[in-house]
Short mmCIF file of C-alpha atoms in Angstrom, two decimals:
data_model
loop_
_atom_site.label_atom_id
_atom_site.label_comp_id
_atom_site.label_asym_id
_atom_site.label_seq_id
_atom_site.Cartn_x
_atom_site.Cartn_y
_atom_site.Cartn_z
CA UNK Q 1 12.78 -34.47 27.90
CA UNK Q 2 12.50 -36.78 30.87
CA UNK Q 3 12.79 -35.59 34.43
CA UNK Q 4 16.10 -37.38 34.92
CA UNK Q 5 17.62 -35.65 31.90
CA UNK Q 6 16.27 -32.33 33.04
CA UNK Q 7 17.76 -32.86 36.49
CA UNK Q 8 21.11 -33.91 35.03
CA UNK Q 9 21.34 -30.93 32.72
CA UNK Q 10 20.14 -28.55 35.40
CA UNK Q 11 22.67 -29.79 37.95
CA UNK Q 12 25.49 -29.74 35.38
CA UNK Q 13 24.66 -26.19 34.26
CA UNK Q 14 24.45 -25.04 37.88
CA UNK Q 15 27.74 -26.77 38.73
CA UNK Q 16 29.47 -25.12 35.80
CA UNK Q 17 28.25 -21.70 36.90
CA UNK Q 18 29.17 -22.18 40.55
CA UNK Q 19 32.64 -23.55 39.79
CA UNK Q 20 33.29 -20.62 37.42
CA UNK Q 21 32.16 -18.15 40.07
CA UNK Q 22 34.41 -19.77 42.68
CA UNK Q 23 37.34 -19.83 40.28
CA UNK Q 24 36.90 -16.11 39.81
CA UNK Q 25 36.53 -15.18 43.47
CA UNK Q 26 38.86 -17.34 45.56
CA UNK Q 27 41.85 -15.55 47.02
CA UNK Q 28 44.56 -18.09 46.39
CA UNK Q 29 45.78 -18.31 42.82
CA UNK Q 30 46.64 -22.00 42.83
CA UNK Q 31 43.15 -22.81 44.04
CA UNK Q 32 41.70 -20.65 41.30
CA UNK Q 33 43.64 -22.48 38.60
CA UNK Q 34 42.58 -25.89 39.89
CA UNK Q 35 38.97 -24.71 39.91
CA UNK Q 36 39.45 -23.46 36.37
CA UNK Q 37 40.64 -26.89 35.26
CA UNK Q 38 37.61 -28.41 36.96
CA UNK Q 39 35.45 -25.92 35.09
CA UNK Q 40 36.99 -27.10 31.82
CA UNK Q 41 36.22 -30.72 32.60
CA UNK Q 42 32.62 -29.91 33.53
CA UNK Q 43 32.33 -28.04 30.24
CA UNK Q 44 33.49 -31.20 28.49
CA UNK Q 45 30.60 -33.03 30.14
CA UNK Q 46 28.24 -30.30 28.97
CA UNK Q 47 29.50 -30.75 25.40
CA UNK Q 48 28.74 -34.45 25.61
CA UNK Q 49 25.22 -33.69 26.85
CA UNK Q 50 24.79 -31.32 23.91
CA UNK Q 51 25.78 -33.99 21.34
CA UNK Q 52 29.14 -32.40 20.65
CA UNK Q 53 31.74 -35.14 21.28
CA UNK Q 54 34.34 -33.50 19.03
CA UNK Q 55 34.14 -30.31 21.04
CA UNK Q 56 34.25 -32.34 24.26
CA UNK Q 57 37.52 -33.99 23.19
CA UNK Q 58 39.01 -30.64 22.27
CA UNK Q 59 37.80 -28.90 25.43
CA UNK Q 60 39.11 -31.59 27.77
CA UNK Q 61 42.50 -31.61 26.10
CA UNK Q 62 42.98 -27.94 25.25
CA UNK Q 63 40.60 -25.96 27.40
CA UNK Q 64 41.11 -27.85 30.63
CA UNK Q 65 44.41 -29.63 30.07
CA UNK Q 66 46.76 -27.42 28.13
CA UNK Q 67 45.45 -24.09 29.39
CA UNK Q 68 45.65 -25.38 32.95
CA UNK Q 69 49.23 -26.52 32.39
CA UNK Q 70 50.22 -23.12 30.99
CA UNK Q 71 48.58 -21.31 33.92
CA UNK Q 72 50.15 -23.57 36.54
CA UNK Q 73 53.54 -23.22 34.91
CA UNK Q 74 53.20 -19.42 34.87
CA UNK Q 75 52.14 -19.35 38.52
CA UNK Q 76 55.00 -21.63 39.49
CA UNK Q 77 57.68 -19.59 37.80
CA UNK Q 78 56.31 -16.29 39.01
CA UNK Q 79 56.50 -17.68 42.52
CA UNK Q 80 60.03 -19.00 42.11
CA UNK Q 81 61.44 -15.71 40.98
CA UNK Q 82 59.50 -13.05 42.85
CA UNK Q 83 61.86 -10.26 41.87
CA UNK Q 84 61.77 -6.89 43.56
CA UNK Q 85 58.52 -6.16 45.34
CA UNK Q 86 57.68 -2.68 44.23
CA UNK Q 87 56.00 -0.51 46.82
CA UNK Q 88 52.90 0.64 45.00
CA UNK Q 89 51.04 3.82 45.77
CA UNK Q 90 48.19 2.32 47.73
CA UNK Q 91 46.48 5.45 48.96
CA UNK Q 92 43.03 5.37 50.41
CA UNK Q 93 41.60 7.18 47.39
CA UNK Q 94 42.78 4.46 45.07
CA UNK Q 95 41.09 1.76 47.13
CA UNK Q 96 37.81 3.66 47.29
CA UNK Q 97 37.75 4.39 43.60
CA UNK Q 98 38.45 0.75 42.94
CA UNK Q 99 35.52 -0.21 45.14
CA UNK Q 100 33.24 2.26 43.37
CA UNK Q 101 34.37 0.98 40.01
CA UNK Q 102 33.75 -2.59 41.02
CA UNK Q 103 30.24 -1.83 42.26
CA UNK Q 104 29.46 -0.01 39.05
CA UNK Q 105 30.82 -2.88 36.98
CA UNK Q 106 28.78 -5.34 39.05
CA UNK Q 107 25.57 -3.37 38.44
CA UNK Q 108 26.18 -2.84 34.74
CA UNK Q 109 27.12 -6.45 34.13
CA UNK Q 110 24.21 -7.65 36.23
CA UNK Q 111 21.92 -5.62 34.03
CA UNK Q 112 23.63 -7.00 30.95
CA UNK Q 113 23.13 -10.50 32.28
CA UNK Q 114 19.42 -9.95 32.74
CA UNK Q 115 19.13 -8.55 29.21
CA UNK Q 116 21.08 -11.47 27.74
CA UNK Q 117 18.91 -13.99 29.59
CA UNK Q 118 15.87 -12.26 28.14
CA UNK Q 119 17.37 -12.52 24.68
CA UNK Q 120 18.10 -16.20 25.16
CA UNK Q 121 14.55 -16.96 26.21
CA UNK Q 122 13.18 -15.03 23.24
CA UNK Q 123 15.20 -16.93 20.66
CA UNK Q 124 13.01 -18.73 18.12
CA UNK Q 125 12.14 -22.26 19.20
CA UNK Q 126 12.01 -23.80 15.73
CA UNK Q 127 15.13 -25.29 14.26
CA UNK Q 128 17.11 -23.25 11.79
CA UNK Q 129 20.74 -23.63 11.00
CA UNK Q 130 22.72 -25.45 8.36
CA UNK Q 131 22.40 -29.07 9.47
CA UNK Q 132 20.10 -29.93 6.57
CA UNK Q 133 22.39 -28.39 3.99
CA UNK Q 134 25.42 -30.17 5.40
CA UNK Q 135 23.54 -33.45 5.31
CA UNK Q 136 22.71 -32.89 1.66
CA UNK Q 137 26.32 -32.21 0.74
CA UNK Q 138 27.92 -35.08 2.67
CA UNK Q 139 28.45 -37.45 -0.30
CA UNK Q 140 30.64 -34.92 -2.03
CA UNK Q 141 32.67 -34.14 1.05
CA UNK Q 142 34.99 -37.15 1.01
CA UNK Q 143 34.46 -38.07 4.67
CA UNK Q 144 31.60 -39.56 6.63
CA UNK Q 145 31.62 -37.36 9.72
CA UNK Q 146 29.79 -34.04 9.40
CA UNK Q 147 32.07 -32.00 11.68
CA UNK Q 148 35.18 -33.19 9.84
CA UNK Q 149 33.48 -32.39 6.54
CA UNK Q 150 32.71 -28.86 7.69
CA UNK Q 151 36.17 -28.32 9.18
CA UNK Q 152 38.22 -29.64 6.30
CA UNK Q 153 36.03 -29.22 3.27
CA UNK Q 154 33.14 -26.80 3.50
CA UNK Q 155 34.95 -24.36 5.81
CA UNK Q 156 38.50 -25.35 5.06
CA UNK Q 157 39.46 -21.69 4.71
CA UNK Q 158 38.69 -21.10 8.40
CA UNK Q 159 40.77 -24.09 9.45
CA UNK Q 160 43.67 -22.94 7.31
CA UNK Q 161 43.62 -19.51 8.93
CA UNK Q 162 43.27 -21.08 12.35
CA UNK Q 163 46.57 -22.85 11.77
CA UNK Q 164 47.90 -19.43 10.82
CA UNK Q 165 46.70 -17.99 14.13
CA UNK Q 166 48.48 -20.78 16.01
CA UNK Q 167 51.66 -19.91 14.14
CA UNK Q 168 51.19 -16.25 14.97
CA UNK Q 169 50.80 -17.08 18.65
CA UNK Q 170 54.04 -19.04 18.55
CA UNK Q 171 55.82 -16.14 16.87
CA UNK Q 172 54.39 -13.77 19.47
CA UNK Q 173 55.54 -15.93 22.36
CA UNK Q 174 59.01 -16.17 20.83
CA UNK Q 175 59.07 -12.37 20.49
CA UNK Q 176 58.06 -11.92 24.12
CA UNK Q 177 60.82 -14.32 24.99
CA UNK Q 178 63.43 -12.23 23.25
CA UNK Q 179 65.06 -15.14 21.48
CA UNK Q 180 63.96 -17.44 18.71
CA UNK Q 181 65.58 -20.60 20.00
CA UNK Q 182 63.86 -22.86 22.46
CA UNK Q 183 66.77 -23.58 24.78
CA UNK Q 184 66.03 -22.55 28.33
CA UNK Q 185 68.32 -22.31 31.31
CA UNK Q 186 66.45 -24.68 33.55
CA UNK Q 187 64.07 -27.52 33.16
CA UNK Q 188 62.38 -29.48 35.87
CA UNK Q 189 64.09 -32.82 35.98
CA UNK Q 190 62.90 -34.69 39.02
CA UNK Q 191 64.80 -37.91 38.78
CA UNK Q 192 62.08 -40.16 40.07
CA UNK Q 193 61.74 -43.69 38.83
CA UNK Q 194 57.98 -43.60 38.58
CA UNK Q 195 57.98 -40.53 36.38
CA UNK Q 196 60.79 -41.91 34.22
CA UNK Q 197 59.01 -45.21 33.72
CA UNK Q 198 55.67 -43.54 33.13
CA UNK Q 199 56.96 -41.14 30.48
CA UNK Q 200 58.87 -43.91 28.77
CA UNK Q 201 55.66 -45.92 28.42
CA UNK Q 202 53.27 -43.05 27.83
CA UNK Q 203 55.08 -41.33 24.99
CA UNK Q 204 54.71 -44.10 22.39
CA UNK Q 205 51.15 -44.74 23.58
CA UNK Q 206 50.34 -41.06 23.08
CA UNK Q 207 51.76 -41.16 19.58
CA UNK Q 208 49.65 -44.18 18.70
CA UNK Q 209 46.54 -42.63 20.24
CA UNK Q 210 47.18 -39.50 18.20
CA UNK Q 211 47.41 -41.52 15.02
CA UNK Q 212 44.24 -43.37 15.90
CA UNK Q 213 42.34 -40.15 16.62
CA UNK Q 214 43.55 -38.80 13.31
CA UNK Q 215 42.27 -41.85 11.46
CA UNK Q 216 38.96 -41.79 13.32
CA UNK Q 217 38.20 -38.31 12.03
CA UNK Q 218 36.91 -39.72 8.77
CA UNK Q 219 34.06 -41.68 10.27
CA UNK Q 220 33.44 -40.32 13.75
CA UNK Q 221 34.65 -37.76 16.26
CA UNK Q 222 38.33 -37.16 15.98
CA UNK Q 223 40.58 -35.63 13.42
CA UNK Q 224 43.57 -33.38 13.17
CA UNK Q 225 43.01 -31.12 16.18
CA UNK Q 226 42.41 -33.80 18.72
CA UNK Q 227 45.38 -35.79 17.40
CA UNK Q 228 47.57 -32.70 17.37
CA UNK Q 229 46.70 -31.85 20.96
CA UNK Q 230 47.63 -35.37 22.11
CA UNK Q 231 50.98 -34.99 20.37
CA UNK Q 232 51.44 -31.60 21.98
CA UNK Q 233 50.65 -33.13 25.36
CA UNK Q 234 53.36 -35.73 24.73
CA UNK Q 235 55.82 -32.93 23.99
CA UNK Q 236 54.88 -31.06 27.16
CA UNK Q 237 55.16 -34.23 29.23
CA UNK Q 238 58.63 -34.88 27.84
CA UNK Q 239 59.68 -31.31 28.67
CA UNK Q 240 58.35 -31.62 32.20
CA UNK Q 241 60.23 -34.84 32.81
CA UNK Q 242 63.54 -33.36 31.76
CA UNK Q 243 63.75 -34.41 28.12
CA UNK Q 244 63.00 -31.25 26.13
CA UNK Q 245 62.69 -32.89 22.74
CA UNK Q 246 61.99 -29.78 20.67
CA UNK Q 247 65.06 -28.00 22.03
CA UNK Q 248 67.27 -30.79 20.76
CA UNK Q 249 65.92 -30.75 17.22
CA UNK Q 250 67.72 -28.49 14.75
CA UNK Q 251 66.00 -25.14 14.51
CA UNK Q 252 64.95 -25.52 10.91
CA UNK Q 253 63.27 -28.84 11.69
CA UNK Q 254 60.94 -27.79 14.48
CA UNK Q 255 60.15 -24.53 12.71
CA UNK Q 256 59.43 -26.43 9.53
CA UNK Q 257 57.16 -28.83 11.37
CA UNK Q 258 55.33 -25.91 12.97
CA UNK Q 259 54.69 -24.33 9.60
CA UNK Q 260 53.86 -27.63 7.89
CA UNK Q 261 50.08 -27.59 8.44
CA UNK Q 262 49.63 -24.05 7.22
CA UNK Q 263 51.90 -24.76 4.25
CA UNK Q 264 50.09 -27.96 3.30
CA UNK Q 265 46.76 -26.17 3.20
CA UNK Q 266 48.28 -23.36 1.20
CA UNK Q 267 49.85 -25.79 -1.27
CA UNK Q 268 46.55 -27.58 -1.87
CA UNK Q 269 44.75 -24.29 -2.26
CA UNK Q 270 47.27 -22.91 -4.73
CA UNK Q 271 47.25 -26.17 -6.67
CA UNK Q 272 43.48 -25.81 -7.02
CA UNK Q 273 43.89 -22.27 -8.28
CA UNK Q 274 46.55 -23.27 -10.80
CA UNK Q 275 44.31 -26.02 -12.18
CA UNK Q 276 41.48 -23.61 -12.81
CA UNK Q 277 39.35 -24.08 -9.67
CA UNK Q 278 38.66 -21.81 -6.73
CA UNK Q 279 41.15 -21.64 -3.85
CA UNK Q 280 40.83 -24.80 -1.72
CA UNK Q 281 38.22 -26.34 -4.02
CA UNK Q 282 39.08 -30.03 -3.99
CA UNK Q 283 38.92 -31.87 -7.34
CA UNK Q 284 36.21 -34.49 -7.91
CA UNK Q 285 36.93 -37.73 -6.08
CA UNK Q 286 40.14 -36.38 -4.52
CA UNK Q 287 38.53 -34.80 -1.50
CA UNK Q 288 38.97 -37.79 0.82
CA UNK Q 289 42.65 -38.30 0.05
CA UNK Q 290 43.49 -34.61 0.20
CA UNK Q 291 41.70 -34.22 3.51
CA UNK Q 292 43.69 -37.10 4.97
CA UNK Q 293 47.03 -35.66 3.87
CA UNK Q 294 46.16 -32.19 5.08
CA UNK Q 295 45.02 -33.64 8.42
CA UNK Q 296 48.31 -35.50 8.86
CA UNK Q 297 50.31 -32.36 8.21
CA UNK Q 298 48.02 -30.31 10.46
CA UNK Q 299 48.19 -32.80 13.34
CA UNK Q 300 51.99 -32.86 13.33
CA UNK Q 301 52.03 -29.08 13.06
CA UNK Q 302 49.63 -28.53 15.91
CA UNK Q 303 51.54 -30.91 18.16
CA UNK Q 304 54.79 -29.15 17.40
CA UNK Q 305 53.32 -25.68 17.91
CA UNK Q 306 51.71 -26.57 21.24
CA UNK Q 307 54.87 -28.17 22.61
CA UNK Q 308 56.90 -25.21 21.35
CA UNK Q 309 54.45 -22.75 22.94
CA UNK Q 310 55.02 -24.43 26.27
CA UNK Q 311 58.81 -24.57 25.90
CA UNK Q 312 59.07 -20.99 24.69
CA UNK Q 313 57.36 -19.71 27.83
CA UNK Q 314 60.52 -20.27 29.83
CA UNK Q 315 63.17 -17.58 29.67
CA UNK Q 316 66.34 -18.29 27.71
CA UNK Q 317 69.65 -18.96 29.38
CA UNK Q 318 71.21 -15.50 29.29
CA UNK Q 319 68.35 -13.57 30.85
CA UNK Q 320 68.26 -16.20 33.59
CA UNK Q 321 71.72 -15.20 34.78
CA UNK Q 322 71.17 -11.46 34.44
CA UNK Q 323 67.97 -11.41 36.51
CA UNK Q 324 68.24 -11.38 40.26
CA UNK Q 325 66.58 -14.69 40.96
CA UNK Q 326 68.25 -17.93 41.76
CA UNK Q 327 66.41 -20.99 40.51
CA UNK Q 328 65.88 -23.77 42.99
CA UNK Q 329 67.15 -26.89 41.28
CA UNK Q 330 65.20 -30.08 41.53
CA UNK Q 331 61.91 -28.41 42.42
CA UNK Q 332 58.76 -30.60 42.28
CA UNK T 1 12.26 -25.76 29.31
CA UNK T 2 14.20 -27.51 26.59
CA UNK T 3 17.73 -28.74 27.11
CA UNK T 4 19.33 -26.06 24.98
CA UNK T 5 17.71 -23.30 27.02
CA UNK T 6 19.24 -24.58 30.25
CA UNK T 7 22.74 -24.39 28.82
CA UNK T 8 22.09 -21.16 26.94
CA UNK T 9 21.08 -19.40 30.17
CA UNK T 10 24.13 -20.79 31.96
CA UNK T 11 26.25 -19.54 29.08
CA UNK T 12 25.05 -15.96 29.46
CA UNK T 13 25.67 -16.08 33.21
CA UNK T 14 29.18 -17.38 32.49
CA UNK T 15 29.76 -14.58 30.02
CA UNK T 16 28.83 -11.89 32.53
CA UNK T 17 30.79 -13.56 35.34
CA UNK T 18 33.87 -13.75 33.14
CA UNK T 19 33.53 -10.16 32.03
CA UNK T 20 33.25 -9.01 35.64
CA UNK T 21 36.34 -11.04 36.42
CA UNK T 22 38.31 -9.35 33.66
CA UNK T 23 37.36 -5.94 35.02
CA UNK T 24 37.59 -6.57 38.75
CA UNK T 25 40.56 -8.94 39.04
CA UNK T 26 43.89 -7.22 39.25
CA UNK T 27 46.24 -10.17 38.96
CA UNK T 28 47.07 -10.82 35.32
CA UNK T 29 46.74 -14.59 35.55
CA UNK T 30 43.25 -14.20 37.00
CA UNK T 31 42.32 -11.77 34.23
CA UNK T 32 43.41 -14.31 31.64
CA UNK T 33 41.36 -17.03 33.33
CA UNK T 34 38.32 -14.76 33.41
CA UNK T 35 38.75 -14.09 29.69
CA UNK T 36 38.76 -17.82 29.07
CA UNK T 37 35.56 -18.24 31.06
CA UNK T 38 33.92 -15.52 28.97
CA UNK T 39 34.96 -17.36 25.82
CA UNK T 40 33.61 -20.62 27.15
CA UNK T 41 30.28 -18.92 27.77
CA UNK T 42 30.09 -17.85 24.16
CA UNK T 43 30.99 -21.36 22.96
CA UNK T 44 28.29 -22.84 25.17
CA UNK T 45 25.71 -20.61 23.52
CA UNK T 46 26.88 -21.65 20.04
CA UNK T 47 26.64 -25.35 20.81
CA UNK T 48 23.26 -24.97 22.53
CA UNK T 49 21.87 -23.40 19.37
CA UNK T 50 23.47 -26.18 17.34
CA UNK T 51 21.63 -28.70 19.49
CA UNK T 52 18.36 -26.87 18.89
CA UNK T 53 19.00 -27.04 15.13
CA UNK T 54 19.70 -30.76 15.13
CA UNK T 55 18.49 -32.91 12.22
CA UNK T 56 19.90 -36.46 12.46
CA UNK T 57 22.93 -34.91 14.05
CA UNK T 58 23.51 -31.58 15.72
CA UNK T 59 24.29 -28.69 13.39
CA UNK T 60 28.00 -29.23 12.66
CA UNK T 61 28.83 -25.71 11.53
CA UNK T 62 28.71 -24.16 15.03
CA UNK T 63 30.64 -27.19 16.29
CA UNK T 64 33.39 -26.48 13.79
CA UNK T 65 33.36 -22.81 14.79
CA UNK T 66 33.65 -23.68 18.47
CA UNK T 67 36.52 -26.10 17.78
CA UNK T 68 38.31 -23.32 15.95
CA UNK T 69 37.44 -20.96 18.77
CA UNK T 70 38.86 -23.23 21.47
CA UNK T 71 42.17 -23.47 19.64
CA UNK T 72 42.29 -19.73 19.06
CA UNK T 73 41.43 -19.07 22.71
CA UNK T 74 44.39 -21.24 23.64
CA UNK T 75 46.64 -19.30 21.26
CA UNK T 76 45.66 -15.95 22.73
CA UNK T 77 45.94 -17.34 26.27
CA UNK T 78 49.45 -18.55 25.53
CA UNK T 79 50.48 -15.20 24.09
CA UNK T 80 48.86 -13.30 26.97
CA UNK T 81 50.67 -15.53 29.46
CA UNK T 82 53.97 -14.90 27.70
CA UNK T 83 53.35 -11.17 28.00
CA UNK T 84 52.35 -11.52 31.66
CA UNK T 85 55.52 -13.48 32.40
CA UNK T 86 57.50 -10.81 30.56
CA UNK T 87 55.92 -8.11 32.69
CA UNK T 88 56.77 -10.09 35.80
CA UNK T 89 60.38 -10.56 34.72
CA UNK T 90 60.82 -6.88 33.97
CA UNK T 91 58.97 -5.33 36.90
CA UNK T 92 58.41 -8.04 39.50
CA UNK T 93 54.68 -7.29 39.48
CA UNK T 94 51.83 -9.62 38.65
CA UNK T 95 49.52 -6.67 38.03
CA UNK T 96 49.50 -3.76 35.65
CA UNK T 97 51.33 -0.61 36.73
CA UNK T 98 49.25 1.60 38.96
CA UNK T 99 47.02 -1.20 40.18
CA UNK T 100 47.90 -2.50 43.61
CA UNK T 101 47.88 -6.27 43.94
CA UNK T 102 45.76 -8.00 46.55
CA UNK T 103 48.78 -8.52 48.78
CA UNK T 104 49.80 -4.87 48.60
CA UNK T 105 46.27 -3.76 49.37
CA UNK T 106 46.14 -6.09 52.35
CA UNK T 107 49.48 -4.71 53.60
CA UNK T 108 48.32 -1.12 53.30
CA UNK T 109 45.01 -1.92 55.04
CA UNK T 110 46.96 -3.44 57.92
CA UNK T 111 49.23 -0.41 58.11
CA UNK T 112 46.29 1.94 58.27
CA UNK T 113 44.38 -0.01 60.89
CA UNK T 114 47.45 -0.90 63.00
#
């Protein structure tokens, strides 16, 4: 490895660590979230350096983008409606014990860190892993990109269950909300011309980019998750600009779309079982087509779930009136 | 030192930093962020090992696992944030009951010294 590459990787790894440390230790919460988003983007660079462009796409969109949006939104709404400040029991003993506990945690975790670094440096240097086996099985996979093949063929079961976990998260957020509809009492609707114009242009572009990413998954980095996240981002952008699309759809439609990916996988798996194969074992020659159809369903599903996750964070109309806070209309 | 070792060491530092953040931070949003940083550390280790195991391409199985992991981390973050917002709506606190927030600690320190 040349000196330049070593320097680049070293600086990037150091930057990632320092930004993470700052994100964890700054006092102001907004600053911490912005540092966290920066951390996500630096991680995306690290993924590129480690020959993982698929992961880089996903990290930039989900890890930095969507997580940052959710955190900022939470911080914003918690600030808008502070509620009653409860006088906690802040005795001196509690502070001291907290300081003791923190010192202990620091020492223990420092020791753990040293041990883990030792483990990392003692890992075997020769290559192991499954890259060779994947390479051998690529002709039967139905696609040309190894990561897509693993995600949607060799380890399709994991991907199916991952869509299930997304659904579970949505159900959980709806439960925490107290209502299963998406309508919320307030939405930010800054009537600015630039935002209006931008969203009007961006939304169709985002849909096309999502479709393109989906199609790319066969031959290079891309696929259902990246496409789904772009669609989800479009949904979030529409909500933020005052056009909450998912709210306006009939309930059965957005719920059906959310469940579509999981259901498509399940249907293909059951069809395999009923024709005498193992669950999710694609028939000869059909793998490519089936993967494409499943990816389409999954992308739409993921986009719907992510946009719904964001919408469902905001409290429904009734609880808005019963709580003490008064929303400031036209904020930001 | 090979490339994968640089990132693998950084990943273990990230893991420990994140874990300390989960324990030491009292604000719920900061705890959730620290949890995410811990997860990112683990993913970094996975992909570093995948780079070490590269043939013509990097080992795709850990890549697929990390992709799955990123999405699942987002799901749990979203759920955790929904719970945190619920706690805030019900109690007005951004911390768990019994833990003073940074602002409350600062207030009480001022009261004691003033």
